[in-house]
Coordinates of C-alpha atoms and ligand atoms in Angstrom, one line a residue:
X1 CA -69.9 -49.2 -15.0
X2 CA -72.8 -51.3 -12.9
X3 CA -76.0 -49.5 -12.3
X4 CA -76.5 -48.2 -8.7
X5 CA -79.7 -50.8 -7.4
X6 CA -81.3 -47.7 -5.4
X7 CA -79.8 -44.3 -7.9
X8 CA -79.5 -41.1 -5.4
X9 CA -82.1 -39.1 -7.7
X10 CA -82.0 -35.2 -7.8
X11 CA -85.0 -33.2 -9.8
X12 CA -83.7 -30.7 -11.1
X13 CA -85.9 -27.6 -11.6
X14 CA -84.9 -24.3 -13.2
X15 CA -87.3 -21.9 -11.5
X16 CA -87.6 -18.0 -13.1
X17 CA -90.6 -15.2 -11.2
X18 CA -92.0 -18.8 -10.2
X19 CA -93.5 -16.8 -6.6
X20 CA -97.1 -18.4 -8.4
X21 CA -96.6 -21.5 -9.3
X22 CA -93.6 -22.7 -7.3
X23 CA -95.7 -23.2 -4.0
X24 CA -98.2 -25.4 -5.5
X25 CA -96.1 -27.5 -7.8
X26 CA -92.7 -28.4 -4.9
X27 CA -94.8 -29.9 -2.9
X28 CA -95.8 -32.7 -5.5
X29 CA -92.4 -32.7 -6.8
X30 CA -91.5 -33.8 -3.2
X31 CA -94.0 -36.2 -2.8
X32 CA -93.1 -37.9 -6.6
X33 CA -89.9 -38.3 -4.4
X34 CA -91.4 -39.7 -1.1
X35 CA -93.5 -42.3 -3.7
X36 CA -90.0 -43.2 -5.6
X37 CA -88.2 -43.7 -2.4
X38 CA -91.0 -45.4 -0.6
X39 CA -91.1 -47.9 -3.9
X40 CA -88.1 -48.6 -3.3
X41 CA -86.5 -46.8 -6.9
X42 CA -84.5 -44.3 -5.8
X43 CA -82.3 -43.5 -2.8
X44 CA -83.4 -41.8 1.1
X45 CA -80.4 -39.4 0.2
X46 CA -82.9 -38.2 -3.0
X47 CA -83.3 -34.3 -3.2
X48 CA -85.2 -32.2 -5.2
X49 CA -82.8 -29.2 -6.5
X50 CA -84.0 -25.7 -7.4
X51 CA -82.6 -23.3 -9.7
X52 CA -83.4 -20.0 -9.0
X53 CA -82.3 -18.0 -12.3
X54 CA -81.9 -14.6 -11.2
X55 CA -85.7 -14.5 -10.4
X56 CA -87.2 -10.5 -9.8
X57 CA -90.1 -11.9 -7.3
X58 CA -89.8 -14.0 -4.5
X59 CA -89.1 -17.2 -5.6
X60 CA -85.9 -17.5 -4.1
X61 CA -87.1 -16.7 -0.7
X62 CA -89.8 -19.9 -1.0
X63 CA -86.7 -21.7 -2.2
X64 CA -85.1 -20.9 1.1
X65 CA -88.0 -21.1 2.9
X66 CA -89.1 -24.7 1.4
X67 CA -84.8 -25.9 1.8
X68 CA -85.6 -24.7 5.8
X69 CA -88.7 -26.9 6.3
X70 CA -87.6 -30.0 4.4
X71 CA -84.8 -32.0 4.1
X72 CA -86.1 -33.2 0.5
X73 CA -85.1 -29.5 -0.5
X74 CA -82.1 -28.0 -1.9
X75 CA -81.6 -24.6 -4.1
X76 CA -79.0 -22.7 -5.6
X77 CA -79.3 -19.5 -6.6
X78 CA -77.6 -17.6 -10.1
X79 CA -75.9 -14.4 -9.1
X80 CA -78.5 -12.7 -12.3
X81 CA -80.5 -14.0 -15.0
X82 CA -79.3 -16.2 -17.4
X83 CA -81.8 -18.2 -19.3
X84 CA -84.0 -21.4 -18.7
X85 CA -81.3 -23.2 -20.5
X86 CA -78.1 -21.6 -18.5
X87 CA -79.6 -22.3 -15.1
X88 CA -80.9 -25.9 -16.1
X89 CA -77.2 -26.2 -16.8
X90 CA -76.2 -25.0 -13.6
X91 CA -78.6 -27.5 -11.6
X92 CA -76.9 -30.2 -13.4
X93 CA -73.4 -29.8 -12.9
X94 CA -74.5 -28.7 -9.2
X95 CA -75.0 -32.4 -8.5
X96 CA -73.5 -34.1 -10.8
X97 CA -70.7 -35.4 -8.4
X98 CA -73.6 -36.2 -5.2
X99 CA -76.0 -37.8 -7.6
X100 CA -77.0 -41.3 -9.5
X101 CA -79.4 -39.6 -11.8
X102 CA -81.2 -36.2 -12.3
X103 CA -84.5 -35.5 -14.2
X104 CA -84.8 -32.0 -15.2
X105 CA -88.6 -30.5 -15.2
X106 CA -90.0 -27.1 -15.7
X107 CA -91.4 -26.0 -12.6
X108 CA -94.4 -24.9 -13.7
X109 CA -96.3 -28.7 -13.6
X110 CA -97.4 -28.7 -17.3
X111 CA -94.6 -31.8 -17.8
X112 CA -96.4 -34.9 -16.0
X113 CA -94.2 -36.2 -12.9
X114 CA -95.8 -39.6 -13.4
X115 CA -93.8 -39.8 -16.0
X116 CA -90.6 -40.6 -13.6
X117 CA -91.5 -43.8 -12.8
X118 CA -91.5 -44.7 -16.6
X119 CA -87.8 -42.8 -16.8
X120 CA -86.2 -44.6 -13.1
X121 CA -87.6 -48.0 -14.6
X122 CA -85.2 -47.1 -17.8
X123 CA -82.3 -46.2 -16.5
X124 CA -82.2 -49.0 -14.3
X125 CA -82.6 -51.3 -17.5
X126 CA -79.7 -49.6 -18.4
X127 CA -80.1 -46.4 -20.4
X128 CA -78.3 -43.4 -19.7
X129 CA -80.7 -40.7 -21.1
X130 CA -84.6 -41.0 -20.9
X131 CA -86.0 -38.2 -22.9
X132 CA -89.9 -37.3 -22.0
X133 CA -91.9 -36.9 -25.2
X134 CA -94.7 -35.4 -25.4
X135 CA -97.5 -37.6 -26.6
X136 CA -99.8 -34.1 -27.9
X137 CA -99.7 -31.1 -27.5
X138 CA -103.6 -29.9 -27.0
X139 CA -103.0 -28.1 -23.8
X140 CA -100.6 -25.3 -25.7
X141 CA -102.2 -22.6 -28.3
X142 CA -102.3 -23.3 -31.6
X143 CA -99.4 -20.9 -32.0
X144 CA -97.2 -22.3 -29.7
X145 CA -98.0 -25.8 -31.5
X146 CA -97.2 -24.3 -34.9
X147 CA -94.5 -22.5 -34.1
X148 CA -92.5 -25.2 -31.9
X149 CA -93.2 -28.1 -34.8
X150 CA -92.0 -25.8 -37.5
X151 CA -89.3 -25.4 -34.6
X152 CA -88.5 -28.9 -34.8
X153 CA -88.8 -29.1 -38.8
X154 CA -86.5 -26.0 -39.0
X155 CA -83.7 -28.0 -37.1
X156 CA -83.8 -31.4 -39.0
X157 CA -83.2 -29.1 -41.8
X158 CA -80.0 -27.6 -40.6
X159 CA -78.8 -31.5 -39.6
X160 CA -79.7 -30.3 -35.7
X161 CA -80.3 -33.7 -34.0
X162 CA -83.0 -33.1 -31.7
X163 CA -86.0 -35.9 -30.2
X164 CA -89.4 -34.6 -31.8
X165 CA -91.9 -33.1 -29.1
X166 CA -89.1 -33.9 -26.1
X167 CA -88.1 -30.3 -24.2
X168 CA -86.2 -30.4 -21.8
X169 CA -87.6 -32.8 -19.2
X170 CA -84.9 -35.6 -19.4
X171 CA -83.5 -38.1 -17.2
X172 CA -79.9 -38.6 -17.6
X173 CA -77.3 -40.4 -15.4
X174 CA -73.9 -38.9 -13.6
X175 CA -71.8 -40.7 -16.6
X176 CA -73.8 -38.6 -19.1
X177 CA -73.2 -35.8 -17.4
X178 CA -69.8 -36.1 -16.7
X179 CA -69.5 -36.2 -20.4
X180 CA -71.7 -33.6 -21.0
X181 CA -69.9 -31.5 -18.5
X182 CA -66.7 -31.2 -21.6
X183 CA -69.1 -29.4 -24.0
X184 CA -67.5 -26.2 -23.3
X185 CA -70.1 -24.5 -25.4
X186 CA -71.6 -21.1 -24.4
X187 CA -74.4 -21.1 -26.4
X188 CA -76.4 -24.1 -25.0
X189 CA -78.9 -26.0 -26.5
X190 CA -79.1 -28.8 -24.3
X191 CA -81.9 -30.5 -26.4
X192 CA -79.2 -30.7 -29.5
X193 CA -76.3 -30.9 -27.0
X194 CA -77.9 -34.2 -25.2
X195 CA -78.0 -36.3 -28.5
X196 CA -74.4 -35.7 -29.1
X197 CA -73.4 -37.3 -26.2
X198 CA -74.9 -40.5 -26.8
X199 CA -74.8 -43.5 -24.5
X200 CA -78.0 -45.5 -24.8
X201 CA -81.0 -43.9 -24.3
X202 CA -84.9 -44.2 -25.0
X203 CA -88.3 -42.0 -24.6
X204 CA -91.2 -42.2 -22.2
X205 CA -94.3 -41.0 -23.3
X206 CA -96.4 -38.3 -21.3
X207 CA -99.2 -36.1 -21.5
X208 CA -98.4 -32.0 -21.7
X209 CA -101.0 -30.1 -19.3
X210 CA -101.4 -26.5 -18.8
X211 CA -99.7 -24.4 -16.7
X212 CA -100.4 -24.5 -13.1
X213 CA -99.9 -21.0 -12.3
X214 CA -98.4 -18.0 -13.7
X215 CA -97.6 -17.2 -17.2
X216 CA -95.0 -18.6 -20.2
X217 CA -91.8 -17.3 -19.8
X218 CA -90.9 -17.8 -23.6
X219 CA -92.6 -14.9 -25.7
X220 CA -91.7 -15.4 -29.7
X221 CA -88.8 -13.2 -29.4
X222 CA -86.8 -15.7 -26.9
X223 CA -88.3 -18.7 -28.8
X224 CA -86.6 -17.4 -31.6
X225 CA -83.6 -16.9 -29.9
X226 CA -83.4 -20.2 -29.4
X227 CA -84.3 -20.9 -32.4
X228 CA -81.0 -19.3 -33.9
X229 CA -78.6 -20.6 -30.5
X230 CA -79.8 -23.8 -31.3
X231 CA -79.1 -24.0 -34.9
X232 CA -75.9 -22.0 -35.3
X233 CA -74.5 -23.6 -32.3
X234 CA -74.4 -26.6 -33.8
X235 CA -74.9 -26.2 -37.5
X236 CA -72.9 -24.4 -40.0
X237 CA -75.9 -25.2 -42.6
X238 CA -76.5 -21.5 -42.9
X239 CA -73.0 -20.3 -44.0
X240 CA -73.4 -23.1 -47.0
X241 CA -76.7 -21.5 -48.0
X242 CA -74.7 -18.1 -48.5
X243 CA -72.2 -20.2 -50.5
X244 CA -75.3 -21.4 -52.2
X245 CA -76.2 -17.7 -52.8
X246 CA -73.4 -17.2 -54.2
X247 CA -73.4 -19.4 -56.9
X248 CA -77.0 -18.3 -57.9
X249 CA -75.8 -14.6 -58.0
X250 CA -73.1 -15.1 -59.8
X251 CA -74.8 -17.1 -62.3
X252 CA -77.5 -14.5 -62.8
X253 CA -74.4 -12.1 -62.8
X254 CA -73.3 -14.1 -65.9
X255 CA -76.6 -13.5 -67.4
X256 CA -76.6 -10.1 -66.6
X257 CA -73.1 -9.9 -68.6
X258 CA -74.5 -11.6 -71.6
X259 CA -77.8 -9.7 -72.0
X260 CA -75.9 -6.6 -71.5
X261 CA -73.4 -7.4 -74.3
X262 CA -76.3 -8.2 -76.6
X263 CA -77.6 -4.9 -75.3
X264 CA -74.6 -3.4 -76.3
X265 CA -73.8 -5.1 -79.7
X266 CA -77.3 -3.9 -80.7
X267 CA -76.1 -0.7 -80.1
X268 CA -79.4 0.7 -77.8
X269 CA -77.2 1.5 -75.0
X270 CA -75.2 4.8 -74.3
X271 CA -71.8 4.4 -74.1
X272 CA -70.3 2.9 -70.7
X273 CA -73.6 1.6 -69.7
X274 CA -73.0 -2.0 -70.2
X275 CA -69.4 -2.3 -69.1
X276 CA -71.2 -0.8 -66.0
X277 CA -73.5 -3.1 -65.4
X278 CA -71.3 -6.1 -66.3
X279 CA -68.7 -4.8 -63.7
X280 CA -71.7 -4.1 -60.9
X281 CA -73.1 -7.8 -62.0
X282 CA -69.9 -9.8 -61.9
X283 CA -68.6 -8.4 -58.7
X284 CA -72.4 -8.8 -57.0
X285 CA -71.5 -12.2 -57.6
X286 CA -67.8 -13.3 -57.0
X287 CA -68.1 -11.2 -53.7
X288 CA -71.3 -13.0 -52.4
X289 CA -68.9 -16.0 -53.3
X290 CA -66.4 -15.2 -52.1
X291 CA -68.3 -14.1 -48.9
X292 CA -69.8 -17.7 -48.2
X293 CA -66.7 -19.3 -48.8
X294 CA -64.5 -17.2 -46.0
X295 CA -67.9 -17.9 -43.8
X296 CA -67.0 -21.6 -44.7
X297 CA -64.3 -20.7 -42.9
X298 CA -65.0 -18.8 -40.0
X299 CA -67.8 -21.7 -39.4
X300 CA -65.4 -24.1 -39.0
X301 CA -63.1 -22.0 -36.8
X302 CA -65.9 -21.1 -34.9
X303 CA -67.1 -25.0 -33.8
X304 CA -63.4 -25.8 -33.1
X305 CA -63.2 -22.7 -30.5
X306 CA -65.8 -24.6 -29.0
X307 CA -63.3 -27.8 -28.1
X308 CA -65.7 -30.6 -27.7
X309 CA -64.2 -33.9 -27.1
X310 CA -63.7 -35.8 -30.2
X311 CA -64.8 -38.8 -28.8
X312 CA -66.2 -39.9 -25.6
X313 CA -65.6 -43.5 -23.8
X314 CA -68.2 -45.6 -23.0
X315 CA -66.7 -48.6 -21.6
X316 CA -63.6 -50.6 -20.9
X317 CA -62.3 -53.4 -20.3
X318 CA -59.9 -52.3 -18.0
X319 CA -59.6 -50.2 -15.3
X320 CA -60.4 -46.2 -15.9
X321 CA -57.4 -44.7 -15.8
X322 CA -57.1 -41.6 -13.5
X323 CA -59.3 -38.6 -14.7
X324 CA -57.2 -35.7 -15.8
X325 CA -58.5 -32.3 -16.6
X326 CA -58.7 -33.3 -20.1
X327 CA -61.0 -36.0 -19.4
Ligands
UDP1 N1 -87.0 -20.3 -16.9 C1 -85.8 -19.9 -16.3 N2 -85.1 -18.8 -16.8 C2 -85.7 -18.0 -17.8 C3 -87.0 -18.4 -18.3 C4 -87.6 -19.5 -17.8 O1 -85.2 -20.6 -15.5 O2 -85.1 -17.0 -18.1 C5 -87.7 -21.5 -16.4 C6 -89.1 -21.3 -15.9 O3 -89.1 -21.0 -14.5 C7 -89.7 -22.7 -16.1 C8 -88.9 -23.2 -17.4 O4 -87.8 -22.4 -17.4 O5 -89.4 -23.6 -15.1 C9 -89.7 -23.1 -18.6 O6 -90.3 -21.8 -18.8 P1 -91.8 -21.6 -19.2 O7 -92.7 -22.5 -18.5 O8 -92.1 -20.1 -18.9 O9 -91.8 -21.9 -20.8 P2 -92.9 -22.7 -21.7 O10 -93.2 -23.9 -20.9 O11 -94.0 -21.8 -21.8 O12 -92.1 -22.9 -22.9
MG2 MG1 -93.9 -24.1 -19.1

């Protein structure tokens, strides 16, 4: 498929109790626009698209109010509040059908918009997906640093593909979203979702500032529910470990059995104590077992309820064929 010259570019911007910040940040998300269009990078027909996630303030009013007084400006709006990573979602496959390209950013300005340039000037040297990485990370508390690179460790553990230091500020093209669009999986984690769809792709480096207004909508408690959507969405690593458990408990189980035998053949034990304990033992163990192994199980049924393609075309020599719902 050849590479539109001048890519219709949407910036897609999940926006949640944004009334603070969103006032001083769309305006430079426009004018990133203006600058890319005036270079000559990206199409007039360009838009910046807001997500307003189900916000409590007024943020979808300035949406409105911003759509009414440019034509630069679009917004949909999620009938409640779903999460950053629902409603970045949402944007996406908004536009996916009107668009060339999208770059997703938090609306909050702490992800440099310079950093577009970089990802426009990649896609049209081909790549599909241009994540932004983030070059350090002295702007966030310690905390936040800690916790998000243990984060990041956590999930190359459980075999989670993910880009270190990229969130979710991401450039990706209408073919990668078209393809992204047949992960029918409810619990997103677009940052381990992205990888898995492939098609070339590279990272531009950027500086992480702070906030520009407003306050962090990810407290610990939804950075570790992300944390667990992201890895049991697309690892089964834990249900081995119980497996794993298992084994170990049913070998100290074993132990158990022998010491209590020797217990017993020493005669310091009243009578039915160690056929008690070598019952409670052996079963601790064969039923942890035997737990991990149905989880086994249940693992793998649960990925395959999640019908993901098992394979997804990236070019042809012929013609594509027409697209049927099945992709
Ligand atoms: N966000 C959202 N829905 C939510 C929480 C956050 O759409 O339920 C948006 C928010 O408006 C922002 C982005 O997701 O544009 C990232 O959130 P935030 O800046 O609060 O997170 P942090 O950068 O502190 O991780
Ligand atoms: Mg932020």
């Amino acid at each position: 498929m050849p590479k539109s010259e001048t890519p219709i570019l949407y910036i897609v911007i999940p926006c949640y109790n944004e009334e603070e910040v969103l006032p001083v940040t769309a305006p430079l998300f426009r004018q990133k626009l203006l600058d890319l269009r005036a270079a000559g990078k990206v199409a007039e027909t360009s838009r910046v698209l807001f997500v307003n996630d189900g916000s409590r303030d007024r943020t979808w009013e300035i949406i409105s109010g911003l759509a009414a007084s440019q034509p630069e400006y679009e917004g949909v709006c999620l009938s409640r509040n779903r999460g950053h990573q629902n409603a970045l979602l949402a944007g996406l496959m908004d536009c996916r059908t009107r668009c060339d390209i999208t770059i997703s950013i938090d609306c909050d300005g702490q992800d440099d918009i310079n950093a577009m340039d970089a990802m426009v000037d990649a896609y049209l040297s081909g790549c599909d997906v241009v994540y932004g990485v983030r070059s350090s990370r002295e702007t966030d508390t310690a905390f936040k640093r800690g916790t998000a690179q243990a984060f990041y460790r956590l999930m190359e553990r459980m075999g989670v593909e993910t880009v270190y230091n990229h969130a979710d500020y991401r450039l990706m093209s209408s073919r990668a979203l078209v393809a992204l669009a047949e992960f029918r999986e409810v619990n997103l984690f677009l940052r381990g979702m992205v990888p898995l769809v492939g098609f070339k792709s590279t990272s531009v480096y950027y500086e992480r500032h702070e906030r520009m207004a407003g306050e962090s909508h990810y407290p610990l408690s939804k950075m570790v529910g992300l944390a667990v959507d992201g890895i049991t969405s697309l690892s089964i690593k834990p249900i081995r470990l119980v497996t794993f458990f298992g084994l170990a408990a049913s070998l100290v189980g074993l132990i158990g059995i022998i010491w209590a035998l020797a217990t017993w053949a020493m005669g310091h034990t009243v009578s039915g104590w160690a056929s008690m304990v070598m019952v409670i033992c052996f079963f601790g163990g064969v039923q942890m077992l035997s737990l991990g192994v149905i989880g086994e199980y249940v693992g793998k049924t649960y990925l395959e309820t999640k019908r993901r393609p098992r394979y997804i075309i990236s070019e042809r020599t012929e013609e594509e064929p027409e697209r049927t719902e099945e992709g």
